[in-house]
Amino acid sequence: DTGVSQNPRHKITKRGQNVTFRCDPISEHNRLYWYRQTLGQGPEFLTYFQNEAQLEKSRLLSDRFSAERPKGSFSTLEIQRTEQGDSAMYLCASGRSNEQFFGPGTRLTVL
Amino acid sequence: AQSVAQPEDQVNVAEGNPLTVKCTYSVSGNPYLFWYVQYPNRGLQFLLKYITGDNLVKGSYGFEAEFNKSQTSFHLKKPSALVSDSALYFCAVRDMGSGEYGNKLVFGAGTILRVKS
């Protein structure tokens, strides 16, 4: 257990529905990252927060995706109008300097 | 753009034998390199990193990695493999394009390590 928690661990939804995932980072970490991992691939960067500021977003993050980190604590990742191609493992990581500590991930299945 | 390559999809080794999982990188500037391990249905666990200093880096669970600048490699090694080392291993490099404070990671596709008893 790295100290980073994610909820839910699994989510099954129908195409077109909205979903929201939550990440609780290690409390003293000011940096928070979201990655997406599909089967047989390494994680791909989605977005990054330093405290409450969203400083970088990947081109992978279409306008259906939105992330927030109110008050620089937990973070949420919302996907609107889900598509089957959104099915993946969504990983959250937190860190202070060069290391990133990953949560267990949320596995999303879009039917 | 920063990238890493893991040329082997799978590595098989007998328990007690030494293991090597290969990684090569392509970066502009000095590389920040990492190894992570992933067990089934779990997140990634940090093993070790190279930022600067000694080319041989020691990490968790008896793993080490050798940074070779001339060959642009950062291979993961362990002198004696355990069955419990069987997992998916990822090499990663920090994307310097994310700026001084970004630290986002670019991962390889991963290598499955199977250790047989």
Coordinates of N, CA and C in Angstrom, one line a residue:
Chain A
D1 N 0.8 -1.2 0.0 CA 0.0 0.0 0.0 C 0.9 1.2 0.0
T2 N 0.7 2.1 -1.0 CA 1.6 3.3 -1.2 C 1.0 4.5 -0.4
G3 N -0.2 4.4 0.1 CA -0.8 5.5 0.8 C -1.7 6.4 -0.1
V4 N -1.7 6.1 -1.4 CA -2.6 6.7 -2.3 C -3.8 5.8 -2.5
S5 N -5.0 6.4 -2.3 CA -6.2 5.6 -2.5 C -7.1 6.1 -3.6
Q6 N -7.8 5.2 -4.3 CA -8.6 5.5 -5.4 C -10.0 4.8 -5.2
N7 N -11.0 5.5 -5.5 CA -12.4 5.0 -5.5 C -13.2 5.4 -6.7
P8 N -14.1 4.5 -7.2 CA -14.1 3.1 -6.8 C -13.0 2.4 -7.5
R9 N -12.8 1.1 -7.1 CA -11.8 0.3 -7.7 C -12.2 -0.2 -9.1
H10 N -13.5 -0.4 -9.2 CA -14.1 -0.9 -10.5 C -15.3 -0.1 -10.8
K11 N -15.5 0.2 -12.1 CA -16.7 0.9 -12.5 C -17.2 0.3 -13.8
I12 N -18.4 -0.2 -13.9 CA -19.0 -0.6 -15.2 C -20.1 0.3 -15.5
T13 N -20.1 0.9 -16.7 CA -21.1 1.8 -17.1 C -21.5 1.6 -18.5
K14 N -22.7 2.2 -18.9 CA -23.1 2.1 -20.3 C -22.6 3.3 -21.1
R15 N -22.4 3.1 -22.3 CA -22.0 4.1 -23.2 C -22.9 5.3 -23.1
G16 N -22.3 6.5 -23.0 CA -23.1 7.7 -22.9 C -23.3 8.2 -21.5
Q17 N -23.1 7.4 -20.5 CA -23.2 7.8 -19.1 C -22.0 8.6 -18.7
N18 N -22.1 9.4 -17.6 CA -21.0 10.1 -17.0 C -20.5 9.3 -15.8
V19 N -19.2 9.4 -15.6 CA -18.6 8.7 -14.4 C -17.6 9.6 -13.8
T20 N -17.4 9.4 -12.5 CA -16.5 10.3 -11.7 C -15.6 9.4 -10.8
F21 N -14.3 9.6 -10.8 CA -13.4 8.8 -10.0 C -12.8 9.8 -9.0
R22 N -12.4 9.2 -7.9 CA -11.8 10.0 -6.8 C -10.4 9.5 -6.5
C23 N -9.5 10.4 -6.2 CA -8.1 10.0 -5.8 C -7.8 10.8 -4.5
D24 N -7.3 10.1 -3.5 CA -6.9 10.7 -2.2 C -5.4 10.5 -2.2
P25 N -4.6 11.6 -2.3 CA -3.1 11.4 -2.4 C -2.6 11.3 -1.0
I26 N -1.3 11.1 -0.9 CA -0.6 11.1 0.4 C -0.6 12.6 0.8
S27 N -1.0 12.8 2.1 CA -1.4 14.2 2.5 C -0.3 15.2 2.3
E28 N 0.9 14.9 2.5 CA 2.0 16.0 2.4 C 2.4 16.2 1.0
H29 N 1.9 15.5 0.0 CA 2.3 15.6 -1.4 C 1.5 16.8 -2.1
N30 N 2.3 17.7 -2.7 CA 1.6 18.8 -3.4 C 1.3 18.5 -4.8
R31 N 1.9 17.5 -5.4 CA 1.7 17.2 -6.8 C 0.8 15.9 -6.9
L32 N -0.1 16.0 -7.9 CA -1.0 14.9 -8.2 C -1.1 14.7 -9.7
Y33 N -1.1 13.5 -10.1 CA -1.1 13.1 -11.5 C -2.2 12.1 -11.8
W34 N -2.7 12.2 -13.0 CA -3.6 11.2 -13.5 C -3.0 10.6 -14.8
Y35 N -3.1 9.2 -14.8 CA -2.6 8.5 -16.0 C -3.7 7.5 -16.4
R36 N -3.6 7.1 -17.7 CA -4.5 6.0 -18.2 C -3.7 4.9 -18.7
Q37 N -4.1 3.7 -18.4 CA -3.4 2.5 -18.8 C -4.4 1.5 -19.5
T38 N -4.1 1.2 -20.7 CA -4.9 0.2 -21.5 C -4.1 -1.1 -21.5
L39 N -4.8 -2.1 -21.8 CA -4.2 -3.5 -21.7 C -3.0 -3.6 -22.6
G40 N -1.9 -4.1 -22.1 CA -0.7 -4.3 -22.8 C 0.1 -3.0 -23.1
Q41 N -0.2 -2.0 -22.4 CA 0.5 -0.7 -22.6 C 0.9 -0.1 -21.2
G42 N 1.9 0.7 -21.3 CA 2.3 1.4 -20.1 C 1.4 2.6 -19.8
P43 N 1.4 3.1 -18.6 CA 0.5 4.3 -18.3 C 0.8 5.5 -19.2
E44 N -0.2 6.2 -19.6 CA 0.0 7.4 -20.4 C -0.5 8.6 -19.5
F45 N 0.2 9.7 -19.5 CA -0.1 10.9 -18.8 C -1.4 11.5 -19.3
L46 N -2.2 11.9 -18.3 CA -3.4 12.7 -18.6 C -3.3 14.1 -18.2
T47 N -3.1 14.3 -16.9 CA -3.1 15.7 -16.4 C -2.3 15.7 -15.0
Y48 N -1.9 17.0 -14.6 CA -1.1 17.2 -13.5 C -1.5 18.4 -12.7
F49 N -1.6 18.3 -11.4 CA -1.9 19.4 -10.5 C -0.7 19.6 -9.6
Q50 N -0.5 20.9 -9.3 CA 0.4 21.3 -8.2 C -0.5 22.1 -7.3
N51 N -0.7 21.5 -6.1 CA -1.7 22.0 -5.2 C -3.0 22.0 -5.9
E52 N -3.7 23.1 -5.9 CA -5.0 23.1 -6.6 C -5.0 23.5 -8.1
A53 N -3.8 23.9 -8.5 CA -3.7 24.4 -9.9 C -3.4 23.2 -10.9
Q54 N -4.2 23.2 -11.9 CA -4.0 22.2 -13.0 C -3.0 22.8 -14.0
L55 N -1.8 22.3 -14.0 CA -0.7 23.0 -14.7 C -0.5 22.4 -16.1
E56 N -0.9 21.2 -16.3 CA -0.7 20.5 -17.6 C -1.8 19.5 -17.9
K57 N -2.2 19.5 -19.2 CA -3.1 18.5 -19.7 C -2.6 17.9 -21.0
S58 N -2.7 16.6 -21.1 CA -2.3 15.9 -22.3 C -3.4 16.1 -23.4
R59 N -2.9 15.9 -24.6 CA -3.8 15.9 -25.7 C -4.8 14.8 -25.7
L60 N -4.5 13.7 -24.9 CA -5.4 12.6 -24.7 C -6.6 13.0 -23.9
L61 N -6.5 14.1 -23.2 CA -7.6 14.6 -22.4 C -8.6 15.4 -23.2
S62 N -9.6 14.7 -23.8 CA -10.5 15.4 -24.7 C -11.4 16.2 -23.8
D63 N -12.3 17.0 -24.5 CA -13.2 17.9 -23.7 C -14.3 17.2 -23.0
R64 N -14.3 15.8 -23.1 CA -15.3 15.1 -22.3 C -14.7 14.8 -20.9
F65 N -13.4 15.0 -20.8 CA -12.7 14.7 -19.5 C -12.5 16.0 -18.8
S66 N -12.7 16.0 -17.5 CA -12.4 17.1 -16.6 C -11.9 16.6 -15.3
A67 N -10.9 17.4 -14.8 CA -10.3 17.0 -13.5 C -10.2 18.2 -12.6
E68 N -10.4 18.0 -11.3 CA -10.3 19.0 -10.3 C -9.6 18.6 -9.1
R69 N -9.0 19.5 -8.4 CA -8.4 19.2 -7.1 C -8.7 20.4 -6.2
P70 N -9.9 20.5 -5.7 CA -10.3 21.6 -4.8 C -9.4 21.6 -3.6
K71 N -9.0 22.7 -3.2 CA -8.2 22.9 -2.0 C -6.9 22.1 -1.9
G72 N -6.5 21.7 -3.1 CA -5.2 21.0 -3.1 C -5.1 19.6 -2.4
S73 N -6.3 19.0 -2.2 CA -6.3 17.8 -1.4 C -6.6 16.6 -2.4
F74 N -7.8 16.1 -2.2 CA -8.2 15.0 -3.1 C -8.5 15.5 -4.5
S75 N -8.6 14.6 -5.5 CA -8.8 15.0 -6.9 C -9.9 14.1 -7.4
T76 N -10.7 14.7 -8.4 CA -11.7 13.9 -9.1 C -11.4 14.0 -10.6
L77 N -11.7 12.9 -11.3 CA -11.6 12.9 -12.7 C -13.0 12.5 -13.2
E78 N -13.6 13.3 -14.0 CA -14.9 13.0 -14.6 C -14.8 12.8 -16.1
I79 N -15.5 11.8 -16.5 CA -15.7 11.5 -18.0 C -17.1 11.6 -18.3
Q80 N -17.4 12.5 -19.2 CA -18.8 12.7 -19.7 C -19.0 11.9 -20.9
R81 N -20.3 11.5 -21.1 CA -20.7 10.8 -22.3 C -19.7 9.7 -22.7
T82 N -19.5 8.8 -21.8 CA -18.5 7.8 -22.0 C -18.6 7.0 -23.3
E83 N -17.5 6.6 -23.8 CA -17.4 5.8 -25.0 C -16.6 4.5 -24.7
Q84 N -16.8 3.5 -25.6 CA -16.2 2.2 -25.3 C -14.7 2.4 -25.3
G85 N -14.1 3.3 -26.0 CA -12.7 3.5 -26.1 C -12.2 4.1 -24.8
D86 N -13.0 4.5 -23.9 CA -12.6 5.0 -22.6 C -12.3 3.9 -21.6
S87 N -12.6 2.7 -22.0 CA -12.4 1.6 -21.1 C -10.9 1.4 -20.9
A88 N -10.5 1.5 -19.6 CA -9.1 1.5 -19.3 C -8.9 1.4 -17.7
M89 N -7.7 1.4 -17.3 CA -7.4 1.6 -15.9 C -6.9 3.0 -15.7
Y90 N -7.6 3.7 -14.8 CA -7.2 5.1 -14.5 C -6.4 5.2 -13.2
L91 N -5.2 5.6 -13.3 CA -4.2 5.6 -12.2 C -4.0 7.0 -11.7
C92 N -3.9 7.2 -10.4 CA -3.6 8.4 -9.8 C -2.2 8.3 -9.1
A93 N -1.4 9.3 -9.1 CA -0.2 9.3 -8.4 C 0.1 10.6 -7.7
S94 N 0.7 10.5 -6.6 CA 1.1 11.8 -5.9 C 2.6 11.8 -5.6
G95 N 3.2 13.0 -5.4 CA 4.6 13.1 -5.2 C 5.0 14.4 -4.7
R96 N 6.2 14.5 -4.3 CA 6.8 15.8 -3.8 C 7.9 16.3 -4.7
S97 N 8.8 15.4 -5.1 CA 9.9 15.8 -5.9 C 10.0 14.9 -7.1
N98 N 10.9 14.0 -7.2 CA 11.1 13.2 -8.4 C 10.3 11.8 -8.3
E99 N 9.9 11.4 -7.2 CA 9.2 10.1 -7.1 C 7.7 10.3 -7.2
Q100 N 7.0 9.4 -7.8 CA 5.6 9.3 -7.8 C 5.1 8.0 -7.2
F101 N 4.1 8.2 -6.4 CA 3.5 7.0 -5.7 C 2.1 6.8 -6.2
F102 N 1.9 5.6 -6.7 CA 0.7 5.3 -7.5 C -0.4 4.7 -6.6
G103 N -1.6 5.0 -6.8 CA -2.7 4.3 -6.2 C -3.0 3.0 -6.9
P104 N -4.0 2.2 -6.5 CA -4.3 0.9 -7.0 C -5.1 1.0 -8.4
G105 N -5.6 2.2 -8.7 CA -6.3 2.4 -9.9 C -7.8 2.2 -9.9
T106 N -8.5 2.7 -10.8 CA -9.9 2.5 -11.0 C -10.0 1.9 -12.4
R107 N -10.6 0.7 -12.5 CA -10.8 0.0 -13.8 C -12.2 0.4 -14.3
L108 N -12.2 1.0 -15.4 CA -13.5 1.4 -16.1 C -13.8 0.5 -17.2
T109 N -15.0 0.0 -17.2 CA -15.5 -0.8 -18.4 C -16.7 -0.1 -18.9
V110 N -16.7 0.3 -20.2 CA -17.8 0.9 -20.8 C -18.5 -0.1 -21.8
L111 N -19.7 -0.4 -21.5 CA -20.4 -1.4 -22.3 C -21.2 -0.8 -23.5
Chain B
A1 N 11.1 14.6 -28.2 CA 10.3 14.1 -27.1 C 11.0 12.9 -26.4
Q2 N 10.8 12.8 -25.1 CA 11.4 11.8 -24.3 C 10.7 10.4 -24.6
S3 N 11.4 9.3 -24.6 CA 10.8 8.0 -24.8 C 11.7 6.9 -24.2
V4 N 11.1 5.8 -23.9 CA 11.8 4.6 -23.4 C 11.3 3.5 -24.2
A5 N 12.2 2.5 -24.4 CA 11.8 1.3 -25.1 C 12.2 0.1 -24.2
Q6 N 11.3 -0.9 -24.2 CA 11.5 -2.1 -23.5 C 11.4 -3.2 -24.6
P7 N 12.6 -3.7 -25.1 CA 12.6 -4.5 -26.3 C 12.0 -5.9 -26.1
E8 N 11.8 -6.3 -24.9 CA 11.3 -7.7 -24.6 C 9.9 -7.6 -24.0
D9 N 9.0 -8.3 -24.6 CA 7.6 -8.4 -24.1 C 7.6 -9.3 -22.8
Q10 N 8.5 -10.3 -22.8 CA 8.5 -11.2 -21.7 C 9.9 -11.7 -21.5
V11 N 10.2 -11.9 -20.2 CA 11.5 -12.5 -19.8 C 11.2 -13.7 -18.9
N12 N 11.8 -14.8 -19.2 CA 11.6 -16.0 -18.4 C 13.0 -16.4 -17.8
V13 N 12.9 -16.7 -16.5 CA 14.2 -17.0 -15.8 C 13.8 -18.1 -14.7
A14 N 14.8 -18.9 -14.4 CA 14.6 -19.9 -13.4 C 14.9 -19.3 -12.0
E15 N 14.2 -19.7 -11.0 CA 14.4 -19.2 -9.7 C 15.9 -19.4 -9.2
G16 N 16.5 -18.4 -8.6 CA 17.9 -18.5 -8.2 C 18.8 -18.0 -9.2
N17 N 18.4 -17.9 -10.5 CA 19.3 -17.3 -11.5 C 19.2 -15.8 -11.6
P18 N 20.3 -15.2 -12.1 CA 20.2 -13.7 -12.2 C 19.2 -13.3 -13.3
L19 N 18.6 -12.2 -13.2 CA 17.7 -11.7 -14.2 C 18.1 -10.3 -14.6
T20 N 17.7 -10.0 -15.9 CA 17.9 -8.7 -16.5 C 16.7 -8.3 -17.3
V21 N 16.1 -7.2 -17.0 CA 15.0 -6.6 -17.8 C 15.6 -5.4 -18.5
K22 N 15.5 -5.3 -19.8 CA 16.2 -4.3 -20.6 C 15.3 -3.0 -20.8
C23 N 16.0 -1.9 -20.8 CA 15.3 -0.6 -21.1 C 16.3 0.3 -21.8
T24 N 15.9 0.9 -22.9 CA 16.7 2.0 -23.5 C 15.9 3.2 -23.5
Y25 N 16.6 4.4 -23.6 CA 15.9 5.6 -23.5 C 16.4 6.6 -24.6
S26 N 15.5 7.6 -24.8 CA 15.9 8.7 -25.7 C 15.4 10.0 -25.1
V27 N 16.4 10.8 -24.7 CA 16.0 12.1 -24.1 C 16.9 13.2 -24.6
S28 N 16.4 14.4 -24.4 CA 17.3 15.6 -24.6 C 17.7 16.0 -23.3
G29 N 19.0 16.1 -23.1 CA 19.5 16.5 -21.8 C 19.8 15.3 -20.9
N30 N 19.9 15.6 -19.6 CA 20.2 14.5 -18.7 C 19.0 13.7 -18.3
P31 N 19.0 12.4 -18.3 CA 17.8 11.6 -18.1 C 17.5 11.4 -16.6
Y32 N 16.2 11.4 -16.2 CA 15.8 11.0 -14.9 C 15.0 9.7 -15.2
L33 N 15.5 8.6 -14.7 CA 15.0 7.3 -15.1 C 14.5 6.5 -13.9
F34 N 13.4 5.7 -14.1 CA 12.7 5.0 -13.1 C 12.4 3.6 -13.5
W35 N 12.2 2.7 -12.5 CA 11.6 1.4 -12.7 C 10.5 1.3 -11.7
Y36 N 9.4 0.7 -12.2 CA 8.2 0.4 -11.4 C 7.8 -1.0 -11.7
V37 N 7.2 -1.6 -10.7 CA 6.6 -3.0 -10.9 C 5.1 -3.0 -10.6
Q38 N 4.4 -3.8 -11.4 CA 3.0 -3.8 -11.2 C 2.5 -5.3 -11.1
Y39 N 1.9 -5.6 -10.0 CA 1.3 -6.9 -9.8 C -0.2 -6.9 -10.2
P40 N -0.7 -8.0 -10.5 CA -2.1 -8.1 -11.1 C -3.1 -7.3 -10.3
N41 N -3.9 -6.5 -11.0 CA -5.0 -5.7 -10.3 C -4.5 -4.8 -9.3
R42 N -3.3 -4.3 -9.4 CA -2.7 -3.4 -8.4 C -2.0 -2.2 -9.2
G43 N -1.8 -1.1 -8.5 CA -1.1 0.0 -9.0 C 0.4 -0.3 -9.2
L44 N 1.1 0.7 -9.6 CA 2.5 0.6 -9.8 C 3.3 0.9 -8.5
Q45 N 4.3 0.0 -8.2 CA 5.1 0.2 -7.1 C 6.5 0.7 -7.5
F46 N 7.0 1.7 -6.9 CA 8.3 2.3 -7.2 C 9.4 1.3 -6.8
L47 N 10.4 1.1 -7.7 CA 11.5 0.2 -7.4 C 12.8 1.0 -7.1
L48 N 13.1 1.9 -8.1 CA 14.3 2.6 -8.0 C 14.4 3.7 -9.0
K49 N 15.3 4.7 -8.9 CA 15.5 5.8 -9.8 C 16.9 6.1 -10.0
Y50 N 17.2 6.7 -11.1 CA 18.5 7.3 -11.4 C 18.3 8.8 -11.7
I51 N 18.9 9.6 -10.9 CA 18.9 11.1 -11.2 C 20.3 11.6 -11.6
T52 N 21.2 11.2 -10.7 CA 22.6 11.6 -11.0 C 23.5 10.7 -10.0
G53 N 24.8 10.8 -10.2 CA 25.7 10.0 -9.3 C 26.1 8.7 -9.8
D54 N 26.2 7.7 -8.9 CA 26.7 6.4 -9.3 C 25.8 5.8 -10.4
N55 N 26.5 5.1 -11.3 CA 25.8 4.5 -12.4 C 25.0 3.2 -11.9
L56 N 25.4 2.6 -10.8 CA 24.7 1.5 -10.3 C 23.7 2.0 -9.2
V57 N 22.5 1.8 -9.4 CA 21.5 2.2 -8.5 C 20.8 1.0 -7.8
K58 N 20.7 1.1 -6.5 CA 20.1 0.0 -5.7 C 18.7 0.4 -5.3
G59 N 17.8 -0.6 -5.4 CA 16.4 -0.2 -5.0 C 15.8 -1.3 -4.1
S60 N 14.5 -1.3 -4.2 CA 13.7 -2.2 -3.3 C 13.8 -3.6 -3.7
Y61 N 13.6 -4.5 -2.8 CA 13.4 -6.0 -3.0 C 14.7 -6.6 -3.7
G62 N 15.9 -6.0 -3.5 CA 17.1 -6.6 -4.0 C 17.4 -6.2 -5.4
F63 N 16.5 -5.4 -6.0 CA 16.7 -5.0 -7.4 C 17.8 -3.9 -7.5
E64 N 18.4 -3.8 -8.7 CA 19.4 -2.7 -9.0 C 19.3 -2.5 -10.5
A65 N 19.8 -1.3 -10.8 CA 19.8 -0.9 -12.3 C 21.1 -0.2 -12.6
E66 N 21.5 -0.5 -13.8 CA 22.8 0.1 -14.3 C 22.5 1.2 -15.3
F67 N 22.9 2.4 -15.1 CA 22.8 3.5 -16.0 C 24.0 3.5 -16.9
N68 N 23.8 3.4 -18.3 CA 24.9 3.4 -19.2 C 24.6 4.5 -20.2
K69 N 25.3 5.6 -20.1 CA 25.1 6.8 -20.9 C 25.4 6.5 -22.4
S70 N 26.5 5.8 -22.6 CA 27.0 5.6 -24.0 C 26.0 4.7 -24.8
Q71 N 25.4 3.8 -24.0 CA 24.4 2.9 -24.7 C 23.0 3.3 -24.5
T72 N 22.8 4.4 -23.8 CA 21.5 5.0 -23.5 C 20.6 3.9 -22.9
S73 N 21.1 3.1 -21.9 CA 20.4 2.0 -21.4 C 20.2 2.2 -19.9
F74 N 19.2 1.5 -19.3 CA 19.0 1.5 -17.9 C 18.4 0.2 -17.5
H75 N 19.2 -0.9 -17.6 CA 18.6 -2.2 -17.4 C 18.4 -2.6 -16.0
L76 N 17.4 -3.2 -15.7 CA 17.0 -3.7 -14.3 C 17.6 -5.1 -14.1
K77 N 18.2 -5.3 -12.9 CA 18.9 -6.5 -12.6 C 18.6 -7.0 -11.2
K78 N 18.8 -8.3 -11.0 CA 18.7 -8.9 -9.7 C 19.6 -10.1 -9.7
P79 N 20.4 -10.3 -8.7 CA 21.4 -11.4 -8.8 C 20.7 -12.8 -8.7
S80 N 19.6 -12.9 -7.9 CA 19.0 -14.2 -7.7 C 17.5 -14.0 -7.7
A81 N 16.8 -14.5 -8.8 CA 15.4 -14.3 -8.9 C 14.6 -15.1 -8.0
L82 N 13.4 -14.6 -7.6 CA 12.5 -15.3 -6.8 C 11.2 -15.5 -7.6
V83 N 10.4 -16.5 -7.3 CA 9.1 -16.7 -7.9 C 8.2 -15.5 -7.7
S84 N 8.3 -14.9 -6.5 CA 7.5 -13.8 -6.2 C 7.9 -12.5 -6.9
D85 N 9.0 -12.5 -7.7 CA 9.3 -11.4 -8.5 C 8.5 -11.4 -9.8
S86 N 7.8 -12.4 -10.1 CA 7.0 -12.5 -11.3 C 6.0 -11.4 -11.3
A87 N 6.0 -10.5 -12.3 CA 5.2 -9.4 -12.4 C 5.4 -8.7 -13.7
L88 N 4.8 -7.5 -13.8 CA 5.0 -6.6 -15.0 C 5.9 -5.5 -14.6
Y89 N 6.9 -5.2 -15.3 CA 7.9 -4.2 -15.0 C 7.9 -3.1 -16.0
F90 N 7.9 -1.9 -15.5 CA 7.9 -0.7 -16.4 C 9.1 0.2 -16.2
C91 N 9.7 0.6 -17.3 CA 10.8 1.6 -17.2 C 10.1 2.9 -17.6
A92 N 10.6 4.0 -17.0 CA 10.0 5.3 -17.3 C 11.1 6.4 -17.2
V93 N 10.8 7.5 -18.0 CA 11.7 8.6 -18.0 C 10.9 9.9 -17.7
R94 N 11.5 10.8 -17.0 CA 10.8 12.1 -16.7 C 10.8 12.9 -18.0
D95 N 9.6 13.4 -18.3 CA 9.5 14.3 -19.5 C 9.9 15.7 -19.2
M96 N 11.1 16.0 -19.6 CA 11.6 17.4 -19.3 C 10.8 18.5 -19.9
G97 N 10.0 18.1 -20.9 CA 9.2 19.1 -21.5 C 8.1 19.6 -20.6
S98 N 7.9 18.9 -19.5 CA 6.9 19.4 -18.6 C 7.4 20.5 -17.7
G99 N 8.6 20.9 -17.9 CA 9.1 22.1 -17.1 C 9.7 21.6 -15.8
E100 N 10.3 22.6 -15.1 CA 11.0 22.3 -13.9 C 10.2 21.5 -12.8
Y101 N 8.9 21.8 -12.8 CA 8.1 21.3 -11.7 C 7.2 20.2 -12.1
G102 N 7.2 19.8 -13.4 CA 6.2 18.9 -13.9 C 6.4 17.5 -13.5
N103 N 7.5 16.9 -13.9 CA 7.8 15.5 -13.5 C 6.9 14.5 -14.0
K104 N 6.1 14.8 -15.1 CA 5.3 13.7 -15.6 C 6.2 12.6 -16.2
L105 N 5.8 11.4 -16.2 CA 6.6 10.3 -16.6 C 6.1 9.7 -17.9
V106 N 7.0 9.3 -18.7 CA 6.8 8.6 -20.0 C 7.2 7.1 -19.8
F107 N 6.3 6.2 -19.9 CA 6.5 4.8 -19.6 C 6.8 4.0 -20.9
G108 N 7.5 2.9 -20.7 CA 7.6 1.9 -21.8 C 6.4 1.0 -21.8
A109 N 6.4 0.1 -22.7 CA 5.2 -0.8 -22.8 C 5.1 -1.9 -21.8
G110 N 6.3 -2.1 -21.1 CA 6.3 -3.1 -20.0 C 6.9 -4.4 -20.5
T111 N 7.4 -5.1 -19.5 CA 8.0 -6.4 -19.7 C 7.5 -7.4 -18.7
I112 N 6.9 -8.5 -19.1 CA 6.4 -9.5 -18.1 C 7.6 -10.3 -17.7
L113 N 7.8 -10.4 -16.4 CA 8.9 -11.3 -15.9 C 8.2 -12.5 -15.3
R114 N 8.6 -13.7 -15.8 CA 8.1 -14.9 -15.2 C 9.3 -15.7 -14.6
V115 N 9.2 -16.0 -13.4 CA 10.3 -16.7 -12.7 C 9.7 -18.1 -12.3
K116 N 10.3 -19.1 -12.8 CA 9.8 -20.5 -12.6 C 10.7 -21.2 -11.6
S117 N 10.0 -22.0 -10.7 CA 10.7 -22.7 -9.7 C 11.2 -24.0 -10.2

